[in-house]
Coordinates of C-alpha atoms in Angstrom, one line a residue:
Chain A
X840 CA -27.0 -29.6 -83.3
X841 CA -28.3 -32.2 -81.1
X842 CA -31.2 -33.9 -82.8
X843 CA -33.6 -35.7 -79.8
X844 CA -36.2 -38.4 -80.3
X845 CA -38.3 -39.7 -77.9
X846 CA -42.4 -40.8 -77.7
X847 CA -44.2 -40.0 -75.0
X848 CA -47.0 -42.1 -74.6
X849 CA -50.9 -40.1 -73.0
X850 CA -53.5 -42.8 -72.5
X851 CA -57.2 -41.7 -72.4
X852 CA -59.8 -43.5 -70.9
X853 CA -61.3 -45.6 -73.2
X854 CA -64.8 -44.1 -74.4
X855 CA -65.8 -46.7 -77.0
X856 CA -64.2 -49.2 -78.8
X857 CA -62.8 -46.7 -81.4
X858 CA -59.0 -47.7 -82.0
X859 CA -58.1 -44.3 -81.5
X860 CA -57.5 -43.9 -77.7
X861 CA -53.6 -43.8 -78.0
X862 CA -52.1 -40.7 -78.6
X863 CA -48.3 -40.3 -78.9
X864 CA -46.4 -37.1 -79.3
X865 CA -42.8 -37.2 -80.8
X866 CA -40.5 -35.2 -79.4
X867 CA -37.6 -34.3 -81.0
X868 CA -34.7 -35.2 -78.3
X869 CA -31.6 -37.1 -78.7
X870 CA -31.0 -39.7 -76.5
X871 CA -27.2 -40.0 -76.6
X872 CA -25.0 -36.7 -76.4
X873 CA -23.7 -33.8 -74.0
X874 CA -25.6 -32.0 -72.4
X875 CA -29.4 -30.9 -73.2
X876 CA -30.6 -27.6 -73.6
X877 CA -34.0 -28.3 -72.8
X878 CA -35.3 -28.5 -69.2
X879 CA -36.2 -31.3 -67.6
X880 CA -39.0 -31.7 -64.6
X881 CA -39.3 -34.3 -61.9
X882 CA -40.7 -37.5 -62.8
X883 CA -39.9 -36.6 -66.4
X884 CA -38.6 -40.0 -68.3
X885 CA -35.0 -39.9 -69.7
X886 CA -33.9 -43.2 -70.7
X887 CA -34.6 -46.5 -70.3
X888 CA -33.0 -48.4 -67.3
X889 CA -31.2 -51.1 -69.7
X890 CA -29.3 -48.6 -71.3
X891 CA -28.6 -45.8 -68.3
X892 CA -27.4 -45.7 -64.9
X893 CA -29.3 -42.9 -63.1
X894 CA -26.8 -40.5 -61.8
X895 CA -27.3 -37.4 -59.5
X896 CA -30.8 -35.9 -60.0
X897 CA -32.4 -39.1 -61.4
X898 CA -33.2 -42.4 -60.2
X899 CA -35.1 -45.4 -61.6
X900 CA -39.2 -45.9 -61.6
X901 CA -40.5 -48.4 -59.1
X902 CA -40.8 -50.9 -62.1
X903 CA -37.3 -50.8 -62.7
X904 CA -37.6 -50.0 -66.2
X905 CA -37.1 -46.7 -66.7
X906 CA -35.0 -43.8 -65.7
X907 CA -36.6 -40.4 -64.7
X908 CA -35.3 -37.1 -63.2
X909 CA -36.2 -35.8 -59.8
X910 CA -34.6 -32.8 -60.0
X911 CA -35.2 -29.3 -62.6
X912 CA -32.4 -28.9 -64.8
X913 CA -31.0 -29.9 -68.2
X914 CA -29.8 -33.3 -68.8
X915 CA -26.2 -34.6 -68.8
X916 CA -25.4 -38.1 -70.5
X917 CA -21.9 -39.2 -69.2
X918 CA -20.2 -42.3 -71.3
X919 CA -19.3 -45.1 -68.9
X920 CA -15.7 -45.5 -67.5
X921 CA -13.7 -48.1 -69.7
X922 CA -13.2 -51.1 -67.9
X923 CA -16.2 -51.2 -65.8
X924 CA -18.2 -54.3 -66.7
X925 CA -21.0 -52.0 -66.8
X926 CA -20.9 -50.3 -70.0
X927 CA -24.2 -48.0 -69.8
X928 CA -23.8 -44.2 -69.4
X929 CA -24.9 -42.4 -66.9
X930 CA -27.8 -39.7 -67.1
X931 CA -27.0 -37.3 -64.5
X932 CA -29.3 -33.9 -64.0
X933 CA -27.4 -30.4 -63.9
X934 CA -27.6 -26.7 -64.1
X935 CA -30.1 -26.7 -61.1
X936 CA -29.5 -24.4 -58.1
X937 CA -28.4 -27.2 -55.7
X938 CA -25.5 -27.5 -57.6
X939 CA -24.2 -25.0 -57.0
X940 CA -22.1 -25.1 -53.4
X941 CA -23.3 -26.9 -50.6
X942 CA -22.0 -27.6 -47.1
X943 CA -21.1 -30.9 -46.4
X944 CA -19.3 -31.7 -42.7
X945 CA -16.0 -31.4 -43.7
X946 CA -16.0 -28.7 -45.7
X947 CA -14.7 -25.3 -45.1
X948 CA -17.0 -22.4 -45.3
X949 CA -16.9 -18.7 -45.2
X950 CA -19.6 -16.8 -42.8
X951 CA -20.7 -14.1 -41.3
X952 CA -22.0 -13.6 -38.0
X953 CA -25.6 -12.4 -37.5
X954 CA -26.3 -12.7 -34.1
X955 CA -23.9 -13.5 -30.8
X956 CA -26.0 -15.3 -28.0
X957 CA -24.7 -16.3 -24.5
X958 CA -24.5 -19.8 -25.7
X959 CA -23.8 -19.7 -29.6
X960 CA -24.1 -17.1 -32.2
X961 CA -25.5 -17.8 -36.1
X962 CA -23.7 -17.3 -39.3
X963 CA -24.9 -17.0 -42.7
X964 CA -22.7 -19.3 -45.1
X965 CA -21.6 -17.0 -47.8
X966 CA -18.9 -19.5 -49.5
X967 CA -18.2 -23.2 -49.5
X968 CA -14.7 -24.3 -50.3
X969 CA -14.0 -21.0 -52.0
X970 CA -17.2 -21.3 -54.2
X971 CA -19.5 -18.8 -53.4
X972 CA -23.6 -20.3 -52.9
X973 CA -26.1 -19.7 -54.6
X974 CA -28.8 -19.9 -51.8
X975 CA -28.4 -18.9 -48.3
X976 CA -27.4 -21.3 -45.5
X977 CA -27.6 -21.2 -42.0
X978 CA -25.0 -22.2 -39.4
X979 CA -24.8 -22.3 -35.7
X980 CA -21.3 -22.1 -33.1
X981 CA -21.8 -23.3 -30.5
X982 CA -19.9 -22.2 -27.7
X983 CA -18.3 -25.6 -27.2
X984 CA -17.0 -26.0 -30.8
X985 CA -15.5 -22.1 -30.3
X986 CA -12.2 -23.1 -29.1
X987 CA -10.4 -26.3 -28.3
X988 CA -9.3 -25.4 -25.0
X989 CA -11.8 -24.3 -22.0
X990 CA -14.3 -24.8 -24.1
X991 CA -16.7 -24.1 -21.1
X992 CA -15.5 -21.0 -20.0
X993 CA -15.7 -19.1 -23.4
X994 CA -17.7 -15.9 -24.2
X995 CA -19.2 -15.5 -27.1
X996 CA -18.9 -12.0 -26.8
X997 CA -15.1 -11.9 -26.5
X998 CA -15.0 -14.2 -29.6
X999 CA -17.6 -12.7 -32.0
X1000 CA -19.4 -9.7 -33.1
X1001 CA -22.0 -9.7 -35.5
X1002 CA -20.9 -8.5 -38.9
X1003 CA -17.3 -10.7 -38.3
X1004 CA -16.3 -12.7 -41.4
X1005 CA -15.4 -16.1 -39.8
X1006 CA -13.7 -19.3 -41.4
X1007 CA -15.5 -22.3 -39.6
X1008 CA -15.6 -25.9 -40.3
X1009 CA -18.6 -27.8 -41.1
X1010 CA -19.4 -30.4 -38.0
X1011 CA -22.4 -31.9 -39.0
X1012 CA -25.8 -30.9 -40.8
X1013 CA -27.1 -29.8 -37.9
X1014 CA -31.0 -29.7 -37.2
X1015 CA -33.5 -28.2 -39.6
X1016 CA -32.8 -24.9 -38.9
X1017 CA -29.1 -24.7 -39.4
X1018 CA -26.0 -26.4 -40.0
X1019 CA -23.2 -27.1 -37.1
X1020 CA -20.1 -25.1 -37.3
X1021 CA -16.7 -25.2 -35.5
X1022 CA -14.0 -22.5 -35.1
X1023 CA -11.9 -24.8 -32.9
X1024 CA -8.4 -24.7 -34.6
X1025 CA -5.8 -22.6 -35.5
X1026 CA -6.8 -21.9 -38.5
X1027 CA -10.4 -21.0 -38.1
X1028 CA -12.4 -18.2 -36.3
X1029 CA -12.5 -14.6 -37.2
X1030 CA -10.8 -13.6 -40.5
X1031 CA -12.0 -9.9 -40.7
X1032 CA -14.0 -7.7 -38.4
X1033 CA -15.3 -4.0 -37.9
X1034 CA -14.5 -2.1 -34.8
X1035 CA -17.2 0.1 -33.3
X1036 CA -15.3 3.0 -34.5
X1037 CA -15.5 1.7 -38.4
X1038 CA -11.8 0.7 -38.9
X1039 CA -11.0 -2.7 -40.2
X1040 CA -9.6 -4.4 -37.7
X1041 CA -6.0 -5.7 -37.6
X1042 CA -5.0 -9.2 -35.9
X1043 CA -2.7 -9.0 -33.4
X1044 CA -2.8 -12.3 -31.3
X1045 CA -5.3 -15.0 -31.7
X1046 CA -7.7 -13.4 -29.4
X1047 CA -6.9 -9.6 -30.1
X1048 CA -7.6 -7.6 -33.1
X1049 CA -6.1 -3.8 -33.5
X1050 CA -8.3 -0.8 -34.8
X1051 CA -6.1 1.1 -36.9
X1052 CA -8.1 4.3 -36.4
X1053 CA -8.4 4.4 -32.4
X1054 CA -5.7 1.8 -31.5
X1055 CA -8.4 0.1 -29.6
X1056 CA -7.9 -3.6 -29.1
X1057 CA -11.0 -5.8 -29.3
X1058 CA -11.3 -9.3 -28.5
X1059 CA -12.0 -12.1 -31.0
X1060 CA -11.1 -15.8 -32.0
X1061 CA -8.7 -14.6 -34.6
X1062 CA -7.8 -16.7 -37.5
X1063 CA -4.2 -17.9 -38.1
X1064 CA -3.6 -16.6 -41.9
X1065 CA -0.8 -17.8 -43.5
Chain B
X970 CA -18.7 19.3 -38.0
X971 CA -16.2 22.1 -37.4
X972 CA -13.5 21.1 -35.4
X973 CA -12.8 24.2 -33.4
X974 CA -9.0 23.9 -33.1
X975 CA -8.4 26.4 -30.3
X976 CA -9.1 23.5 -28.2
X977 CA -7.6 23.2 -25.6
X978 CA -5.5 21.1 -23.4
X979 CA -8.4 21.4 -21.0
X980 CA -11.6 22.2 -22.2
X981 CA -13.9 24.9 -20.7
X982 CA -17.3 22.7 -21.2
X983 CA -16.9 21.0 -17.6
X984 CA -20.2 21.5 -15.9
X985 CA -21.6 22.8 -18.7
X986 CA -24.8 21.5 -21.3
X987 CA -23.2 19.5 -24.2
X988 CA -25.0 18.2 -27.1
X989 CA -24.2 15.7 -29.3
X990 CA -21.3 16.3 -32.4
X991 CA -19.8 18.8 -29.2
X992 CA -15.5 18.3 -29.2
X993 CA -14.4 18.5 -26.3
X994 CA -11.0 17.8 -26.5
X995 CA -8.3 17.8 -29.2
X996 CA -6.2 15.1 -29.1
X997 CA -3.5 16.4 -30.9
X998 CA -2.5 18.9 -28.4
X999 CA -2.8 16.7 -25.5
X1000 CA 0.5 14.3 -25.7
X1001 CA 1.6 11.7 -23.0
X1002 CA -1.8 11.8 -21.1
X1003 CA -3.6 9.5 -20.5
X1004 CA -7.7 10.4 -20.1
X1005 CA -10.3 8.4 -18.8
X1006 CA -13.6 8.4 -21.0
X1007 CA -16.9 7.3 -18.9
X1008 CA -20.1 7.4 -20.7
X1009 CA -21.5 9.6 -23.5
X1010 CA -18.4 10.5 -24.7
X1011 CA -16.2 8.8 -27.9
X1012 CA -13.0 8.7 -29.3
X1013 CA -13.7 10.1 -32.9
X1014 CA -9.7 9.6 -34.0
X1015 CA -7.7 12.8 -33.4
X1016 CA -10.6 14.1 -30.9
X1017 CA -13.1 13.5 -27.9
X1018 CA -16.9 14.0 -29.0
X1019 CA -19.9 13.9 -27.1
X1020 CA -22.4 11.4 -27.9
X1021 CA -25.5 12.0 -25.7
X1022 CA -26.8 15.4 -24.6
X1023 CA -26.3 16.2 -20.7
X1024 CA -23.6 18.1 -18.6
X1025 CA -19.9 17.2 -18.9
X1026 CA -18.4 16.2 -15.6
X1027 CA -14.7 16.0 -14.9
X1028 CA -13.1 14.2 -12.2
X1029 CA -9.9 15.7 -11.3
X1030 CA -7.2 14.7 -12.6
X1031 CA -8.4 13.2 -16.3
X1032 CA -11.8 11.4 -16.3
X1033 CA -14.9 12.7 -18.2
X1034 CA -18.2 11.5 -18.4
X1035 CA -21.5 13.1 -19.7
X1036 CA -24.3 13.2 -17.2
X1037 CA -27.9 12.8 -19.0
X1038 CA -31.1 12.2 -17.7
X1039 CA -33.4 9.5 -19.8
X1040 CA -36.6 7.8 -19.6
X1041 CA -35.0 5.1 -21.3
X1042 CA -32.5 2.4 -19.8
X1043 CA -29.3 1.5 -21.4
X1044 CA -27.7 -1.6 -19.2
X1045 CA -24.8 -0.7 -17.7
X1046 CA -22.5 -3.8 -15.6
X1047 CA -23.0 -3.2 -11.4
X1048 CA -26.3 -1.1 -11.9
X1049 CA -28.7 -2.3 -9.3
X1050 CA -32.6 -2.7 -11.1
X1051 CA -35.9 -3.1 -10.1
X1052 CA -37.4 -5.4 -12.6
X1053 CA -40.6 -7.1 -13.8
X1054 CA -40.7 -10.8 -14.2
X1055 CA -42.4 -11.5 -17.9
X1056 CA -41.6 -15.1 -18.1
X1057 CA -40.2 -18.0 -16.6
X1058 CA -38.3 -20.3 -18.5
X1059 CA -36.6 -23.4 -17.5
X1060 CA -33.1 -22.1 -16.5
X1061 CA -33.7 -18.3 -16.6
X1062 CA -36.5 -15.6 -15.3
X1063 CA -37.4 -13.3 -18.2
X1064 CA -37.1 -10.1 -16.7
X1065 CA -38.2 -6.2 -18.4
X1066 CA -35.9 -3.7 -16.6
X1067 CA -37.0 -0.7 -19.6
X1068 CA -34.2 -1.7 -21.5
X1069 CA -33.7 -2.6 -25.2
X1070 CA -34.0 -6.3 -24.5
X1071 CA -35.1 -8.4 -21.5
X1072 CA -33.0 -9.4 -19.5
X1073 CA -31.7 -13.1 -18.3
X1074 CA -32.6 -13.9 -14.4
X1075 CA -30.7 -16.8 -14.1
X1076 CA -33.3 -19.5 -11.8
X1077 CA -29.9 -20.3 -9.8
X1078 CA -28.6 -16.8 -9.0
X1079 CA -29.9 -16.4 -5.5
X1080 CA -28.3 -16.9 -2.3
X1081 CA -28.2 -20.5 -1.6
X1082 CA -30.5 -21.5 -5.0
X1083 CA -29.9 -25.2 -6.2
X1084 CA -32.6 -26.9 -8.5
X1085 CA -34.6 -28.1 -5.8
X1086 CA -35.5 -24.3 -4.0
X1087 CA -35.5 -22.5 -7.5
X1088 CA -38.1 -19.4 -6.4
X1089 CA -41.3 -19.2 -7.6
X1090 CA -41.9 -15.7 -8.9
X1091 CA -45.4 -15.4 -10.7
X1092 CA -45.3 -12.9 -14.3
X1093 CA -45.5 -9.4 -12.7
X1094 CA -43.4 -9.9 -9.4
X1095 CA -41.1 -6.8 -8.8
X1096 CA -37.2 -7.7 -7.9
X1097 CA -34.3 -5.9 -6.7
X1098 CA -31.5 -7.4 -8.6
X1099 CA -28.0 -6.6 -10.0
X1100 CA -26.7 -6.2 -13.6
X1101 CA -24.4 -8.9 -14.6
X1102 CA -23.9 -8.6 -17.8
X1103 CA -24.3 -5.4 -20.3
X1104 CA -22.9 -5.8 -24.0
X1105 CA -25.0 -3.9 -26.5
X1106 CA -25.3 -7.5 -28.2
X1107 CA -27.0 -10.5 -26.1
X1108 CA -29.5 -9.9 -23.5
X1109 CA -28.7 -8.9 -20.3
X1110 CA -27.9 -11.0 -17.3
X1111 CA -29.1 -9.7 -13.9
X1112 CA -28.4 -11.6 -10.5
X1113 CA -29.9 -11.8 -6.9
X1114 CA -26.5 -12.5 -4.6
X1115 CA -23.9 -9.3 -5.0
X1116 CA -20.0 -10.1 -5.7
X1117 CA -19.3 -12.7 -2.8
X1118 CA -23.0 -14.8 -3.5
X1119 CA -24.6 -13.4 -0.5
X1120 CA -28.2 -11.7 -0.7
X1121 CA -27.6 -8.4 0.2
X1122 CA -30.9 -7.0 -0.2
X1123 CA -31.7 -8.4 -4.0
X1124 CA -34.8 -10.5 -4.4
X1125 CA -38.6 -9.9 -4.4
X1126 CA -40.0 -6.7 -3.3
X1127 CA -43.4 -7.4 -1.8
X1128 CA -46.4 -4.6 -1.1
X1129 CA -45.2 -1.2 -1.4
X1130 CA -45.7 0.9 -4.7
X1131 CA -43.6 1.5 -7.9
X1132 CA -43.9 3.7 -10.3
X1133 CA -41.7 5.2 -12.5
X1134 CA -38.9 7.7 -13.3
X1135 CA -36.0 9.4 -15.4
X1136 CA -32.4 7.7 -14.7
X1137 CA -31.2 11.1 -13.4
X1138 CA -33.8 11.5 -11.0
X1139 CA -33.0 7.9 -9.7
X1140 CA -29.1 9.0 -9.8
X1141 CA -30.0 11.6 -7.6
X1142 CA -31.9 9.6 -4.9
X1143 CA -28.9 7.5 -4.9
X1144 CA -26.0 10.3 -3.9
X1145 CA -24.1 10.4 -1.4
X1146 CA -24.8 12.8 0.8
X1147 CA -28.4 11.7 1.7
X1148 CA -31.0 13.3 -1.2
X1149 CA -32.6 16.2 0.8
X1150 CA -36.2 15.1 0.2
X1151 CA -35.5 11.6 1.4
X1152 CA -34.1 13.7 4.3
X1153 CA -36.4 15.8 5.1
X1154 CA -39.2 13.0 4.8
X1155 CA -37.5 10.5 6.8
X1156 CA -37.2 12.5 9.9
X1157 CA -41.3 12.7 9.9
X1158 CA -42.1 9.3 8.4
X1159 CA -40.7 6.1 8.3
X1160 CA -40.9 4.4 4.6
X1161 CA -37.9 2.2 3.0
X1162 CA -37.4 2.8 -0.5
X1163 CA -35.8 0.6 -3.6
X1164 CA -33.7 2.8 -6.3
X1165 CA -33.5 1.0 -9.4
X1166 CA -31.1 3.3 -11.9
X1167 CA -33.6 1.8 -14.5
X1168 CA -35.6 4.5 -13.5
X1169 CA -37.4 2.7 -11.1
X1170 CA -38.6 3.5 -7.8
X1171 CA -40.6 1.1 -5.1
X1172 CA -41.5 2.8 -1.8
X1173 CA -43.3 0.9 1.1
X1174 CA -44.7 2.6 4.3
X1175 CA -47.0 1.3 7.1
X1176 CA -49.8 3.3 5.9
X1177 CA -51.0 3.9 2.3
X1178 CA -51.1 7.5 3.5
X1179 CA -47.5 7.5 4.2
X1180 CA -46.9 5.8 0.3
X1181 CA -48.6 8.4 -1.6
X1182 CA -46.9 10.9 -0.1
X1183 CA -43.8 10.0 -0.4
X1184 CA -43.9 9.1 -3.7
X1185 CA -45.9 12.2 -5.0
X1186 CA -42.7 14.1 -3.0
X1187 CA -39.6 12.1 -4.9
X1188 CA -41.6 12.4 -8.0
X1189 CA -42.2 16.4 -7.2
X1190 CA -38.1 16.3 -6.6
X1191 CA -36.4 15.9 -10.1
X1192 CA -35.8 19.6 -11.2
X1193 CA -35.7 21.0 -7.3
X1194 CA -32.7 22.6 -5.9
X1195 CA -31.8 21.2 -1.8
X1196 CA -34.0 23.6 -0.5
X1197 CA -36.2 23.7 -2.8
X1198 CA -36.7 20.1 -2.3
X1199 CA -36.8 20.7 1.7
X1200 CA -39.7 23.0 1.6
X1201 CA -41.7 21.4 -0.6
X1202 CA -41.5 18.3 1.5
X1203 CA -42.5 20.0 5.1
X1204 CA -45.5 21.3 3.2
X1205 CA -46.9 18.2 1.8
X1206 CA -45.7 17.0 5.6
X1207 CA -48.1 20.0 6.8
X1208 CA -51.4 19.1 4.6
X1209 CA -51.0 16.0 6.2
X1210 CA -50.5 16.8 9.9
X1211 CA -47.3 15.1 10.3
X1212 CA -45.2 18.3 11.7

């Protein structure tokens, strides 16, 4: 059982020159250990600055004194490497919803098309780096980052339908509304797709899929699966 | 759905009403053909069923097509429209041609159109233009210039009237042979008309005599046999004076 101390000091306004305008409130927290099981709220004070580095979801107080969280979540203490000259641990905040996948350029993601335009069609990120996410992203192909070859005579239509499962590569975070995706390798584009029949579709090139119901052949950027 | 499995190699529905969930061919009994499907009709695995309510056509030797009559518009590639401009954006016209969506008027798809003659067209102008493209997904894209980039017709229609019909009525006024009631009008009067197979029609005459009663005479038309439509023309030609 983790035993947790720490004083949190309330100033009042001072009334009258009673010696009483200082209230402090002992809370039972530990300030060296694993992880916390109480929650933490931003601005909320977590150690002071002398003895922890702030980590991810904390950072120090203008005055350079003390260390607070900015994010919700519990607290994680983390014992500094050995053989830095630094020997302070680091406070880091977890268990809040951001942590849990997010795209970074780079990183492969899983999505599904919602809507094919004449010029780029949005996805909904539905995994990042095989880790499923938590909250819904947004992500745009455009129709220059469909293909790597004549990327100005593509069709969006030949390439994707909405409802496709698509692997696509993270280019950049894009604007507010949604982040920048790219289909244009081998490996990426369409990884499984509906025809209009109902079939699950079967790759059959990299720019024809198969339904197995009809035989109809529909067009897509087909994934290379190994 | 009961698949009725006495069908048939050829199916006894040609020319007749169809309704949707109808089979009209079994697949299975039919091998090393090929058929041609036009619209209306799908390829439910092991059989051909209707999907929209009309008369099946066949076109000797193998096509089929369904032949309905709507007040709606689905975009079809090559239909020639009569649309209404709703907006103008910076490299497209906004255009409602009674579809699901509006359509995409490219600003450069006119005869001769560069950036510095892009047409002015005001919200509400009327145009002639040509379906570009149709996928049930994105919007559709119409142009002014047919196949070779030549005008042929497409652009603004200015005065006249429009109003509006069923697709099968404006199938009809399209035919080949001439439609008798365009027939029988045009050897009293002389109108042009526009046929938009959006179920548009825009008729322009000299006199706003002439426009009334042309249009009150295709609109008369739709469920009219030839000669039905003949004699109803020479009398509205009659009240008029125009025999």
């Amino acid at each position: 059982m983790h035993v947790r101390r720490e004083v949190i000091h309330i100033h009042l306004p001072r009334r009258s020159t009673s010696k009483c305008d200082m209230v402090g409130m002992v809370i039972e927290r530990d300030s060296v250990g694993e992880e916390g099981d109480d929650v933490v709220t931003p601005g909320e004070f977590l150690g002071e600055a002398t003895e922890f580095v702030a980590g991810k979801g904390a950072y120090v107080s203008p005055n350079g004194r003390s260390v607070r969280a900015c994010l919700t979540g519990r607290r994680k203490v983390t014992a500094a490497p050995p053989g830095s000259h630094d020997n302070r641990s680091t406070i880091e905040i977890v268990g809040h919803k951001a942590h849990g996948a997010v795209p970074q350029p780079g990183s492969i993601v899983i999505a599904r098309v919602t809507k094919v335009m004449a010029r780029n069609a949005s996805a909904d990120i539905m995994c990042v780096d095989s880790k499923a996410v938590k909250e819904k992203f947004s992500g745009i192909i455009r129709q220059q980052d469909v293909r790597a070859t004549e990327i100005d005579k593509v069709d969006m239509y030949q390439s994707f339908r909405p409802g496709d499962i698509v692997r696509a590569l993270v280019l950049s975070l894009g604007d507010a509304r949604a982040y920048y995706l790219s289909t244009a390798k081998n490996e990426l584009g369409v990884v499984s797709a509906q025809s209009i029949s109902g079939g699950t579709m079967v790759p059959i090139s990299w720019t024809e899929m198969q339904c197995p119901l009809t035989g109809q052949i529909e067009q897509r950027k087909v994934a290379k699966v190994d | 759905m009961d698949v009725d499995t006495g069908n048939m190699t050829q199916t006894n529905l040609v020319d007749k009403v169809v309704v949707p969930g109808d089979v009209v061919l079994d697949l299975t009994k039919m091998e090393n053909q090929t058929i041609k499907l036009g619209s209306g009709l799908r390829q439910d695995c092991d059989y051909i069923s209707v999907m929209q309510a009309g008369k099946l056509r066949l076109s000797k030797p193998n096509k089929y097509w369904v032949e309905s009559s709507q007040k709606r518009y689905v975009p079809r590639l090559e239909d020639t429209v009569l649309g209404i401009v709703v907006e103008h954006r910076s490299d497209n016209f906004l255009v409602d041609i009674k579809a699901p969506n509006l359509a995409f008027l490219p600003v450069l798809a006119f005869e001769g159109g560069t950036r510095r003659n892009i047409p002015k067209f005001e919200t509400g102008t009327l145009i002639y233009a040509r379906v570009v493209k149709a996928n049930g997904i994105m919007n559709p894209e119409l142009s002014c210039t047919d196949a070779s980039g030549k005008a042929a017709e497409f652009g603004q229609l200015k005065n006249g009237y429009m109003f509006e019909t069923s697709t099968g009525l404006a199938r009809m006024l399209l035919s080949s042979p001439t439609c008798p009631v365009l027939e029988a009008l045009g050897n009293k009067i002389s109108f042009e008309t526009a046929v938009g197979l959006n179920g548009r029609v825009w008729v322009n005459a000299s006199s706003p005599d002439d426009v009334i009663l042309v249009s009150n005479a295709i609109m008369r038309s739709e469920f009219l046999s030839g000669t039905q439509q003949r004699i109803m023309a020479e009398k509205l030609l009659e009240r008029l004076q125009k025999s």
